[in-house]
Each structure stands twice: as C-alpha cells, then as structure tokens.
Amino acid sequence: MDGKSERYGSPWLTQSEAASYARIGKERIAQLIATGRLRAYWSPGSDPRSPNRAKLVNKADIDELLRADAVEVREVSRALFGAA
C-alpha cells in the first residue's frame, strides 16, 4: 500500500483532508467544488439546515481530477528546453 492509502483509510475525506491528500490548498479544493470540477457530498451526520454543513469528497474523484489535469514532466521539459 502507498502512504496515502494507509493514512486515509476511508474513501471519504473532509475538505481539509482532501487538500492534504491532493497536496493543494484548502481554498483550491473549495474552488474546485464551487466550480463543479470536483464533486462533493453532504455528510450524512451534518445538520441539513446549517450553512456550515460538512461536505465530503471521495478520493477516487480527487484521483480522477489529478489524472485529468496532469501534465507529464517530460512533456513540460521538452516544451521548455527542446528535445532531450
């Protein structure tokens, strides 16, 4: 198992945990959720009337987003510095 799998046993993460998992800021996670690029789900234990109702993010959705936005380092190096 990789370190992420051991650290996050559940596939459901809070926004703060999602930011740590993806190695990006909490504000970026919130922005991705607000723009619909990252799906979020209401926590079943949170009060549905609360404006601060907890949102959960699934690790698979984060992984999918990271793969979709990923640019291989080799491609960037080639574009910046020419053929290696």
XYZ file of N, CA and C in Angstrom:
252
model
N 0.828 -1.187 0.000
C 0.000 0.000 0.000
C 0.870 1.247 0.000
N 0.395 2.298 -0.697
C 1.146 3.538 -0.667
C 0.804 4.318 0.604
N 1.570 5.368 0.888
C 1.372 6.155 2.091
C -0.003 6.771 2.185
N -0.545 7.201 1.046
C -1.868 7.822 1.057
C -2.928 6.824 1.489
N -2.857 5.609 0.996
C -3.859 4.602 1.333
C -3.838 4.290 2.820
N -2.649 4.222 3.405
C -2.536 3.915 4.823
C -3.021 5.090 5.667
N -2.728 6.297 5.247
C -3.091 7.485 6.021
C -4.589 7.744 5.979
N -5.204 7.518 4.848
C -6.628 7.789 4.677
C -7.354 6.476 4.433
N -7.765 5.826 5.510
C -8.404 4.523 5.395
C -9.757 4.571 4.717
N -10.505 5.641 4.935
C -11.822 5.778 4.322
C -11.688 6.473 2.975
N -12.557 6.124 2.028
C -12.525 6.845 0.753
C -13.138 8.238 0.864
N -13.760 8.565 2.000
C -14.423 9.849 2.187
C -13.549 10.775 3.007
N -13.291 11.965 2.463
C -12.402 12.929 3.107
C -13.122 14.254 3.334
N -12.764 14.924 4.423
C -13.222 16.287 4.613
C -12.485 17.162 3.593
N -12.896 18.404 3.463
C -12.212 19.288 2.524
C -10.756 19.489 2.928
N -10.495 19.586 4.217
C -9.131 19.751 4.705
C -8.288 18.511 4.391
N -8.849 17.333 4.633
C -8.143 16.087 4.315
C -7.938 15.958 2.805
N -8.938 16.378 2.025
C -8.826 16.314 0.563
C -7.680 17.185 0.079
N -7.531 18.363 0.684
C -6.437 19.263 0.305
C -5.091 18.620 0.611
N -4.987 18.020 1.772
C -3.742 17.353 2.155
C -3.457 16.166 1.223
N -4.486 15.383 0.943
C -4.355 14.216 0.064
C -3.864 14.622 -1.328
N -4.439 15.701 -1.857
C -4.086 16.153 -3.206
C -2.852 17.051 -3.212
N -2.392 17.416 -2.010
C -1.238 18.306 -1.852
C -1.483 19.674 -2.498
N -2.689 20.191 -2.248
C -3.044 21.542 -2.699
C -3.718 22.255 -1.529
N -3.943 23.536 -1.641
C -4.547 24.312 -0.569
C -6.034 24.044 -0.389
N -6.512 24.291 0.833
C -7.941 24.121 1.129
C -8.787 25.053 0.278
N -8.264 26.250 0.012
C -9.002 27.207 -0.807
C -9.185 26.672 -2.225
N -8.169 25.989 -2.729
C -8.255 25.411 -4.087
C -9.300 24.296 -4.123
N -9.348 23.484 -3.073
C -10.376 22.432 -3.006
C -11.764 23.076 -3.023
N -11.953 24.119 -2.220
C -13.244 24.808 -2.169
C -13.595 25.381 -3.540
N -12.604 25.931 -4.227
C -12.833 26.497 -5.560
C -13.218 25.407 -6.560
N -12.537 24.282 -6.503
C -12.852 23.172 -7.416
C -14.263 22.649 -7.176
N -14.681 22.620 -5.909
C -16.048 22.192 -5.585
C -17.054 23.231 -6.090
N -16.773 24.506 -5.826
C -17.696 25.581 -6.211
C -17.899 25.658 -7.721
N -16.849 25.352 -8.485
C -16.958 25.415 -9.947
C -17.450 24.106 -10.563
N -17.648 23.094 -9.725
C -18.148 21.812 -10.223
C -17.092 20.897 -10.799
N -15.831 21.257 -10.694
C -14.764 20.389 -11.216
C -14.486 19.214 -10.295
N -14.845 19.367 -9.010
C -14.672 18.294 -8.031
C -16.007 18.095 -7.328
N -16.490 16.867 -7.352
C -17.765 16.565 -6.702
C -17.600 16.542 -5.184
N -18.601 17.031 -4.496
C -18.645 16.975 -3.037
C -20.017 16.452 -2.631
N -20.051 15.822 -1.481
C -21.276 15.189 -0.999
C -21.533 15.668 0.421
N -22.794 15.869 0.761
C -23.135 16.278 2.121
C -22.855 15.136 3.072
N -22.276 15.474 4.202
C -22.029 14.485 5.247
C -23.364 14.058 5.836
N -23.613 12.744 5.947
C -24.916 12.294 6.435
C -25.203 12.706 7.879
N -24.189 12.970 8.673
C -24.422 13.331 10.065
C -24.576 14.822 10.311
N -24.447 15.630 9.276
C -24.496 17.073 9.492
C -25.926 17.600 9.388
N -26.161 18.716 10.056
C -27.487 19.331 10.077
C -27.802 19.922 8.706
N -28.852 19.451 8.034
C -29.165 19.935 6.684
C -29.526 21.416 6.635
N -29.879 22.007 7.773
C -30.238 23.427 7.807
C -29.034 24.329 8.049
N -27.919 23.733 8.408
C -26.740 24.528 8.752
C -26.022 25.037 7.502
N -25.665 26.331 7.483
C -24.894 26.844 6.348
C -23.459 26.302 6.341
N -23.043 25.761 7.474
C -21.697 25.186 7.584
C -21.710 23.664 7.497
N -22.739 23.136 6.870
C -22.892 21.689 6.733
C -21.650 21.089 6.100
N -21.173 20.019 6.666
C -19.931 19.400 6.204
C -20.090 18.772 4.828
N -19.096 19.001 3.999
C -19.038 18.383 2.679
C -17.912 17.357 2.692
N -18.147 16.239 2.044
C -17.128 15.201 1.929
C -16.754 15.035 0.467
N -15.522 14.645 0.242
C -15.002 14.425 -1.105
C -14.512 12.989 -1.162
N -14.778 12.316 -2.268
C -14.326 10.945 -2.442
C -12.929 10.937 -3.062
N -12.045 10.099 -2.506
C -10.659 10.032 -3.005
C -10.601 9.702 -4.487
N -11.502 8.854 -4.957
C -11.492 8.487 -6.375
C -11.742 9.703 -7.261
N -12.597 10.624 -6.793
C -12.858 11.845 -7.560
C -11.624 12.745 -7.598
N -10.890 12.796 -6.495
C -9.646 13.578 -6.473
C -8.633 12.965 -7.421
N -8.475 11.650 -7.349
C -7.521 10.968 -8.237
C -7.874 11.202 -9.700
N -9.161 11.138 -10.021
C -9.622 11.359 -11.399
C -9.288 12.781 -11.857
N -9.542 13.752 -10.998
C -9.242 15.144 -11.321
C -7.742 15.347 -11.527
N -6.939 14.787 -10.645
C -5.484 14.937 -10.770
C -4.970 14.303 -12.059
N -5.500 13.130 -12.402
C -5.082 12.480 -13.657
C -5.483 13.316 -14.864
N -6.674 13.892 -14.834
C -7.166 14.683 -15.962
C -6.336 15.951 -16.157
N -5.876 16.534 -15.054
C -5.107 17.778 -15.125
C -3.605 17.554 -15.187
N -3.187 16.317 -15.080
C -1.755 16.021 -15.027
C -1.073 16.273 -16.369
N 0.101 16.830 -16.284
C 0.955 17.009 -17.452
C 2.275 16.335 -17.106
N 2.662 15.424 -17.925
C 3.884 14.682 -17.648
C 5.086 15.624 -17.652
N 5.959 15.475 -16.675
C 7.134 16.336 -16.539
C 7.964 16.321 -17.816
N 8.092 15.181 -18.424
C 8.878 15.046 -19.645
C 8.339 15.962 -20.749
N 6.991 16.071 -20.840
C 6.374 16.938 -21.860
C 6.687 18.411 -21.598
N 6.644 18.823 -20.347
C 6.941 20.207 -19.997
C 8.404 20.513 -20.285
N 9.290 19.627 -19.893
C 10.714 19.825 -20.130
C 11.008 19.941 -21.632
N 10.381 19.103 -22.405
C 10.577 19.133 -23.849
C 10.097 20.457 -24.430
N 8.948 20.933 -23.955
C 8.404 22.198 -24.449
C 9.272 23.381 -24.045
N 9.826 23.337 -22.856
C 10.630 24.449 -22.358
C 12.065 24.441 -22.890
N 12.648 23.247 -22.961
C 14.079 23.149 -23.232
C 14.414 22.442 -24.539
N 13.422 22.059 -25.310
C 13.669 21.360 -26.556
C 13.813 19.860 -26.332
N 13.995 19.142 -27.389
C 14.125 17.691 -27.322
C 15.322 17.313 -26.483
N 15.133 16.312 -25.648
C 16.224 15.863 -24.773
C 16.918 14.659 -25.341
